mmCIF file with all atom_site columns, C-alpha atoms in Angstrom:
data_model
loop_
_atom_site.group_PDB
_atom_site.id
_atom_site.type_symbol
_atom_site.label_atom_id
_atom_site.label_alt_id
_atom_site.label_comp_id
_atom_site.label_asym_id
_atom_site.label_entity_id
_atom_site.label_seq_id
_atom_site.pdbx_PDB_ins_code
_atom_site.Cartn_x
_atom_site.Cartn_y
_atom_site.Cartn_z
_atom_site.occupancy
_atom_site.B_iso_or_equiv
_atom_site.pdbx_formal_charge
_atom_site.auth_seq_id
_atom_site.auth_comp_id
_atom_site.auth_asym_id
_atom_site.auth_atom_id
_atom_site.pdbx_PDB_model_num
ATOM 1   C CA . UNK A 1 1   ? -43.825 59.277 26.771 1.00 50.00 ? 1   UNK A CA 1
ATOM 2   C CA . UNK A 1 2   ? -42.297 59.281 30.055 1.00 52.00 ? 2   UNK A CA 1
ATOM 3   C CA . UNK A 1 3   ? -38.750 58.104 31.469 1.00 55.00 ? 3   UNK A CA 1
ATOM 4   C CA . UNK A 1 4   ? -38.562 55.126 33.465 1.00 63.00 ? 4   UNK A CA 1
ATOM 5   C CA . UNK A 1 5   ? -36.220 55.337 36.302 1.00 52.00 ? 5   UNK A CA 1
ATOM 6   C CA . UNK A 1 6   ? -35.078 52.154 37.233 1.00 56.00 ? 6   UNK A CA 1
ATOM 7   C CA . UNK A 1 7   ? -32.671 51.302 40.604 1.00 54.00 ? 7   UNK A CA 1
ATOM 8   C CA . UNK A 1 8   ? -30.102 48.792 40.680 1.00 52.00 ? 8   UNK A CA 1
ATOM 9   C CA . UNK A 1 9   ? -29.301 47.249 44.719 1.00 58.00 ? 9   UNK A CA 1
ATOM 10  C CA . UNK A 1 10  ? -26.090 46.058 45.038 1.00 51.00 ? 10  UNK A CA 1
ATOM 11  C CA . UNK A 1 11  ? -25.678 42.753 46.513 1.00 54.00 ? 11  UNK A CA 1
ATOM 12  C CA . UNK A 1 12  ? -24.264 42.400 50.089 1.00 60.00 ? 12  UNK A CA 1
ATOM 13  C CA . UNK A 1 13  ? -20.553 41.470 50.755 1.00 56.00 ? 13  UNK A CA 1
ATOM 14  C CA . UNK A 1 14  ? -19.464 43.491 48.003 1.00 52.00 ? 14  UNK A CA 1
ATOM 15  C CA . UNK A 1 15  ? -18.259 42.595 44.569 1.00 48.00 ? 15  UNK A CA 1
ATOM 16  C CA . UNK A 1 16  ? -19.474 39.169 43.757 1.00 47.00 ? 16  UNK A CA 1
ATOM 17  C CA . UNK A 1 17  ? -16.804 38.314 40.721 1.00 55.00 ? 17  UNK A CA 1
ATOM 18  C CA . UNK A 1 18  ? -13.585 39.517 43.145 1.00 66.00 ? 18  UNK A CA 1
ATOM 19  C CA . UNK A 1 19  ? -11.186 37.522 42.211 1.00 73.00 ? 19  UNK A CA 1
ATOM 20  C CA . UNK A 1 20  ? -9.616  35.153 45.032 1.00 77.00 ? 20  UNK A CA 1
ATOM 21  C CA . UNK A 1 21  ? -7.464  32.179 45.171 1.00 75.00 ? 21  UNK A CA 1
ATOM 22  C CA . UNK A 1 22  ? -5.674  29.851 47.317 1.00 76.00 ? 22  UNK A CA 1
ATOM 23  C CA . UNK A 1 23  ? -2.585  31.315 48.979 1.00 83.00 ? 23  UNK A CA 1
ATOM 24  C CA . UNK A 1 24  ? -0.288  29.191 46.721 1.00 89.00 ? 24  UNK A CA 1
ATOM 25  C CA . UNK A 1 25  ? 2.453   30.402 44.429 1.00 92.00 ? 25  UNK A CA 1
ATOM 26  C CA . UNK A 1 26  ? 0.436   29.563 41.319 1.00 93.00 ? 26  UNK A CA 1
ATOM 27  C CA . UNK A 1 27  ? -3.139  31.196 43.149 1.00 91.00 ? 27  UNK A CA 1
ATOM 28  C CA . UNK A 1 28  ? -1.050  34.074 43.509 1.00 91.00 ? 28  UNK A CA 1
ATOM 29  C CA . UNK A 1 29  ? 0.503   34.565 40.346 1.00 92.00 ? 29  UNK A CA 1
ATOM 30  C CA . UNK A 1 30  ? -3.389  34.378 38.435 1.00 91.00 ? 30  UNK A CA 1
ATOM 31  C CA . UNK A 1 31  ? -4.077  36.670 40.775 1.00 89.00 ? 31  UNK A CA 1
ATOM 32  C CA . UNK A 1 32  ? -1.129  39.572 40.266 1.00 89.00 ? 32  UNK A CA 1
ATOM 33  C CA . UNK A 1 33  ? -2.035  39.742 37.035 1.00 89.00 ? 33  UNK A CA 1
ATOM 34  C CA . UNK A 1 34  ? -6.191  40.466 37.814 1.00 88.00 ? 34  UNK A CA 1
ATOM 35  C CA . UNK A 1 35  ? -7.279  37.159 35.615 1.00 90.00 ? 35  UNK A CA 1
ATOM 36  C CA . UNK A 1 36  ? -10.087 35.157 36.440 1.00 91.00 ? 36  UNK A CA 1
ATOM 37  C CA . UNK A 1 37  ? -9.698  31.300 36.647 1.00 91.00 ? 37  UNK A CA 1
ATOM 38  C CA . UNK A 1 38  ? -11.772 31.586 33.565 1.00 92.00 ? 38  UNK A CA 1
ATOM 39  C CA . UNK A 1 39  ? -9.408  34.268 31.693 1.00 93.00 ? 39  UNK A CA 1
ATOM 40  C CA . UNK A 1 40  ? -6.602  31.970 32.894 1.00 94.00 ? 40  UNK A CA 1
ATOM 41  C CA . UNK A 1 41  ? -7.802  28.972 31.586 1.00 94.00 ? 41  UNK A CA 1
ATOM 42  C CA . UNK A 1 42  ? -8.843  30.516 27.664 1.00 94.00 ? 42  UNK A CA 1
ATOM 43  C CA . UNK A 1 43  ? -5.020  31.761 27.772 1.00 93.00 ? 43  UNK A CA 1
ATOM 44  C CA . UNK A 1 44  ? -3.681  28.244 28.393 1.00 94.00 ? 44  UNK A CA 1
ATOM 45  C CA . UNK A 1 45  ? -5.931  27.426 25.880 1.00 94.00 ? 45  UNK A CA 1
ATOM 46  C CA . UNK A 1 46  ? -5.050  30.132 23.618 1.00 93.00 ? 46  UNK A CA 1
ATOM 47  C CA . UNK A 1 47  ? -0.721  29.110 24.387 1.00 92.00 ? 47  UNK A CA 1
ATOM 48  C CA . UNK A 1 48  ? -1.794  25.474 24.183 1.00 93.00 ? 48  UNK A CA 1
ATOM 49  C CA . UNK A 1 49  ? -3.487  26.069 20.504 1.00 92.00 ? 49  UNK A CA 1
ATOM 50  C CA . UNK A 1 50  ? -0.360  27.637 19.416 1.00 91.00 ? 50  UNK A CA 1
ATOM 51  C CA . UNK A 1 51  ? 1.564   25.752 20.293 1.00 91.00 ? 51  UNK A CA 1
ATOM 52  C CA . UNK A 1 52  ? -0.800  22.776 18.632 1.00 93.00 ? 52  UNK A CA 1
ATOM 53  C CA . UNK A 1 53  ? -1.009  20.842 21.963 1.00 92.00 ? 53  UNK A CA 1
ATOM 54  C CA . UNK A 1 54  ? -4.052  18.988 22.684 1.00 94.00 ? 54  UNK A CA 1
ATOM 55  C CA . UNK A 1 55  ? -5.001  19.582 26.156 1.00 94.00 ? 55  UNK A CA 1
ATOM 56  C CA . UNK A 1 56  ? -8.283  18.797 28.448 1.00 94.00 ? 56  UNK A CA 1
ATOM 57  C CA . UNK A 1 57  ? -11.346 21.292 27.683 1.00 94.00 ? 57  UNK A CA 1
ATOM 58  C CA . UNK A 1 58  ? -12.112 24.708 28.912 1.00 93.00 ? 58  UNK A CA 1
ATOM 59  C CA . UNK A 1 59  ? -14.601 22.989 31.510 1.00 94.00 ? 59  UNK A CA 1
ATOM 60  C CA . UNK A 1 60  ? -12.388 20.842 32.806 1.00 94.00 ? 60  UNK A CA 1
ATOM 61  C CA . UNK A 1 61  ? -9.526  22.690 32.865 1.00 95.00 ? 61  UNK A CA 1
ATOM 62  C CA . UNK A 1 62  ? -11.414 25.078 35.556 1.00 94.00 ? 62  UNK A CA 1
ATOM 63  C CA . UNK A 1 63  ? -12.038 22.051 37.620 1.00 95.00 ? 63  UNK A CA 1
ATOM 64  C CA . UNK A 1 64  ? -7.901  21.281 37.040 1.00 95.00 ? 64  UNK A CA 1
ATOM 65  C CA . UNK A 1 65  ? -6.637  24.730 37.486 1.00 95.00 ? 65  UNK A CA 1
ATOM 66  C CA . UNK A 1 66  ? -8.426  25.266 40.864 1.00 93.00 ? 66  UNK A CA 1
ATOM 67  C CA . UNK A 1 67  ? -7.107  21.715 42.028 1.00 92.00 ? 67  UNK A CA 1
ATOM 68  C CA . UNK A 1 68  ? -3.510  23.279 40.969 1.00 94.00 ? 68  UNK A CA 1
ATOM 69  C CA . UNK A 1 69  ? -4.134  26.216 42.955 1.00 92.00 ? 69  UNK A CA 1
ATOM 70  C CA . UNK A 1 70  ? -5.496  24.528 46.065 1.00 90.00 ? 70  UNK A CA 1
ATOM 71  C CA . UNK A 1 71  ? -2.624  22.045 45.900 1.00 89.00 ? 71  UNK A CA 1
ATOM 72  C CA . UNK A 1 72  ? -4.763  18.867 45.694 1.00 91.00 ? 72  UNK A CA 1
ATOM 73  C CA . UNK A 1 73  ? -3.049  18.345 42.897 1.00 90.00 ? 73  UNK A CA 1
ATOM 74  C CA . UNK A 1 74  ? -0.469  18.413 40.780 1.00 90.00 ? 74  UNK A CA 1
ATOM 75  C CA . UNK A 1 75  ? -0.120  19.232 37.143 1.00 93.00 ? 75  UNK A CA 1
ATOM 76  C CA . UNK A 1 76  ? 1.726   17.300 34.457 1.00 91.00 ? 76  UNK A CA 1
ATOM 77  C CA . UNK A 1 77  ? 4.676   17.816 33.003 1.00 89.00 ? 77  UNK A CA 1
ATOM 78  C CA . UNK A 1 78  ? 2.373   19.363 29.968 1.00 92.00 ? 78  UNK A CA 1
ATOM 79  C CA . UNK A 1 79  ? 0.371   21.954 32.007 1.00 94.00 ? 79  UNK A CA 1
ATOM 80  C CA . UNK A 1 80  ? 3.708   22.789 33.963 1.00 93.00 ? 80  UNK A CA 1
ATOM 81  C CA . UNK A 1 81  ? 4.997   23.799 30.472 1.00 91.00 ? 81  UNK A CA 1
ATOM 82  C CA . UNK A 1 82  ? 1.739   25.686 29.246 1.00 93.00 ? 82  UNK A CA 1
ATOM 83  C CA . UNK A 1 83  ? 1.740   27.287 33.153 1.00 94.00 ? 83  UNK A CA 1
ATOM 84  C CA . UNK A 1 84  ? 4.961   28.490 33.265 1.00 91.00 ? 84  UNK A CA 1
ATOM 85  C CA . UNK A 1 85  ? 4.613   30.051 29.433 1.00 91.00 ? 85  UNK A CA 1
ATOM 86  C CA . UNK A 1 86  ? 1.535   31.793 30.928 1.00 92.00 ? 86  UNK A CA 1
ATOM 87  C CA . UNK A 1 87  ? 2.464   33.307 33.926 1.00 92.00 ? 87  UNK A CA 1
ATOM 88  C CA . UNK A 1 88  ? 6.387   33.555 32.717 1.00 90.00 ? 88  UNK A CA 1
ATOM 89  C CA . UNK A 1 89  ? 7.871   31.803 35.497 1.00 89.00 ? 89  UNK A CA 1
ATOM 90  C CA . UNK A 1 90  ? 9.613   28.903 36.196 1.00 88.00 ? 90  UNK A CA 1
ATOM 91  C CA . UNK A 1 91  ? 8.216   25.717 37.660 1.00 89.00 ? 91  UNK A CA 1
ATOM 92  C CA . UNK A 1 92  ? 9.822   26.891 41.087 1.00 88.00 ? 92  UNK A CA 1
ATOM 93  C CA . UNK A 1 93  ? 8.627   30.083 41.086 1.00 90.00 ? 93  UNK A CA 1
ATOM 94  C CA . UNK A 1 94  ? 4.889   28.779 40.484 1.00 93.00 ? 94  UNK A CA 1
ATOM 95  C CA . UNK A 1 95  ? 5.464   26.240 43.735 1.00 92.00 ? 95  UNK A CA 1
ATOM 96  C CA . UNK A 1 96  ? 5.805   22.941 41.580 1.00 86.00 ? 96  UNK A CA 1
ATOM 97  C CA . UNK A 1 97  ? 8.986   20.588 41.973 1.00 76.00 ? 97  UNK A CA 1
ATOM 98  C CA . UNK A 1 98  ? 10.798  20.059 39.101 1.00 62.00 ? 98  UNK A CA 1
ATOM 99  C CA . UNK A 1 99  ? 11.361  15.824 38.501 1.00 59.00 ? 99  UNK A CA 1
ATOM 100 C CA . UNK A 1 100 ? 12.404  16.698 34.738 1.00 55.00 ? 100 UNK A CA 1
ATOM 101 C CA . UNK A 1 101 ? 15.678  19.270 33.743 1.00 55.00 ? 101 UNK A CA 1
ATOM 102 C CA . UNK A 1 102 ? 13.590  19.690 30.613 1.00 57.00 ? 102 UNK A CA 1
ATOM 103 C CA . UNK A 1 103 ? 10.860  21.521 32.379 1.00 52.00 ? 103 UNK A CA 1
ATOM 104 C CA . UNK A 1 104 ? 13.447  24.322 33.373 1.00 54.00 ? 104 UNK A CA 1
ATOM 105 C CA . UNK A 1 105 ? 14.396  25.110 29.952 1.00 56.00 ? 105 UNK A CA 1
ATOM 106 C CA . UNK A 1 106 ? 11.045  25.051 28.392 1.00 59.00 ? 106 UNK A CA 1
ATOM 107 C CA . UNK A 1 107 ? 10.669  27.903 25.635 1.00 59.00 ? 107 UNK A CA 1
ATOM 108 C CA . UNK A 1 108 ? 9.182   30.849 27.478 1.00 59.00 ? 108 UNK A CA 1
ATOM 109 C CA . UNK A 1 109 ? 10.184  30.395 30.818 1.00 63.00 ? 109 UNK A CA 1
ATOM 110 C CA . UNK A 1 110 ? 12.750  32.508 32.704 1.00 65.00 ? 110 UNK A CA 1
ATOM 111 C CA . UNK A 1 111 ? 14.685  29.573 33.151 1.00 66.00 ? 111 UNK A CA 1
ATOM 112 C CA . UNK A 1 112 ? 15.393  29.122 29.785 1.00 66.00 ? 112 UNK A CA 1
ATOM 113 C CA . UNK A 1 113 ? 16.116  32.814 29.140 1.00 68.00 ? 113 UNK A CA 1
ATOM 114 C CA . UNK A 1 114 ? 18.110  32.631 31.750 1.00 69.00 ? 114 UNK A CA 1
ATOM 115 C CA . UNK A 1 115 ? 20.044  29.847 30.118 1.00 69.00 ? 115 UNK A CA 1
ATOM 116 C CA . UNK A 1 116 ? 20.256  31.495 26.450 1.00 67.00 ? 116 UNK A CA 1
ATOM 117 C CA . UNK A 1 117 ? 21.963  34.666 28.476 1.00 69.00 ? 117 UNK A CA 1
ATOM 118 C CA . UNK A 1 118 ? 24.579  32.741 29.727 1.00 74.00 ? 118 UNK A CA 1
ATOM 119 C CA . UNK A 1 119 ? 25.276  30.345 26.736 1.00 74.00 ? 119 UNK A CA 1
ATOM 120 C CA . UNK A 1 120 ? 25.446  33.895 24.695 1.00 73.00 ? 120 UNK A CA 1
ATOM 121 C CA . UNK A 1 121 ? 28.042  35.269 26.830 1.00 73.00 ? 121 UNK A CA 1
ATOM 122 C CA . UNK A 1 122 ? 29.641  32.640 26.780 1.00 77.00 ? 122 UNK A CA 1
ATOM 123 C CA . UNK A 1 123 ? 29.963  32.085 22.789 1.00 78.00 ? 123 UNK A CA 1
ATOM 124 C CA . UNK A 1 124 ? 30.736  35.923 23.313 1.00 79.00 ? 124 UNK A CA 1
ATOM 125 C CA . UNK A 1 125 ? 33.696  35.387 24.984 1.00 78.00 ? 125 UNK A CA 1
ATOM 126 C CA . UNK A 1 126 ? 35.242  32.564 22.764 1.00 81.00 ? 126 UNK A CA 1
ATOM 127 C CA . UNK A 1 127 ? 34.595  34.926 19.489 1.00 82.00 ? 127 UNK A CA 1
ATOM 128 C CA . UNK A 1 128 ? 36.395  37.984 21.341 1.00 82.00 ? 128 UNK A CA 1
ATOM 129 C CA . UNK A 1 129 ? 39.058  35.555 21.880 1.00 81.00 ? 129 UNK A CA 1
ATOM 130 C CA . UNK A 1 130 ? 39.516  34.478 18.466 1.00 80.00 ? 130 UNK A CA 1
ATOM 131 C CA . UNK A 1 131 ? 39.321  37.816 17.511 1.00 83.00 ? 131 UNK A CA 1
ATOM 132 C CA . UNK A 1 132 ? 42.208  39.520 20.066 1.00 81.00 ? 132 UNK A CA 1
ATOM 133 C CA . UNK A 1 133 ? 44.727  36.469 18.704 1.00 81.00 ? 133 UNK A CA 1
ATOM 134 C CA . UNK A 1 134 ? 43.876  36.867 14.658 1.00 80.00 ? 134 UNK A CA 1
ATOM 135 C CA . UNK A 1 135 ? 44.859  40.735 16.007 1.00 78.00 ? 135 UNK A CA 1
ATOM 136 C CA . UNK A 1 136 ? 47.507  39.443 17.247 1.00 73.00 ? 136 UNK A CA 1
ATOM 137 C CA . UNK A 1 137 ? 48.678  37.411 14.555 1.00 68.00 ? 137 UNK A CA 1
ATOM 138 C CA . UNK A 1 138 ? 48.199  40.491 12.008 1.00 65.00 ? 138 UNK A CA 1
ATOM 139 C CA . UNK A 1 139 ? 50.364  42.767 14.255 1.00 59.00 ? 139 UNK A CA 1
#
């Protein structure tokens, strides 16, 4: 028996699955992280199972996510949710405006870690106080 040799050509123009995207905050943050629009779109799938939202299919998210990127359009208050969860940003930092406070502080987002932080300190701050004056009032 003899050994084949066989010879692979590359195609021209380099790698064919590079991934691109529109020069848009949410293009670009799919893009830091070295997904694929289809790795992107099973992980909102994935987040959007957990979370036991129903949401459009994996096919037609694709066509949705690249209309998000491109800015043709704009996502729902839903898929600004599942977005933000994914990429751990807030709506502003993924270029979307925010019409509804509730956005800002959805679970996951920096926003809303942001917000826990300072409601923490603050609830910090009252219990020190109650503490220093039953000190006081033991003294």
């Amino acid at each position: 028996m003899s050994a084949e040799t066989i010879t692979v050509e590359l195609p021209p123009g380099g790698q064919p699955d590079a991934i691109r995207s529109a020069d848009t905050p949410l293009g670009r943050a799919r893009v830091a992280r070295g997904w694929s629009q289809a790795k992107a779109v099973r992980a909102l799938t994935i987040v959007a199972g957990h979370w036991g939202w129903q949401i459009a299919s994996e096919a037609s998210l694709k066509v949705l996510l690249s209309c998000w990127e491109s800015g043709k359009r704009t996502p729902g208050e839903t898929y600004v949710r599942l977005l933000c969860a994914l990429y751990r940003a807030t709506p502003e930092q993924l270029g979307f405006v925010v019409r509804d406070s509730r956005i800002a502080s959805a679970p996951g987002t920096v926003a809303s870690v942001q917000n826990a932080v300072i409601r923490l300190a603050a609830q910090l701050a009252e219990l020190q106080a109650v503490l220093a004056s039953m000190q006081g009032a033991t003294a």
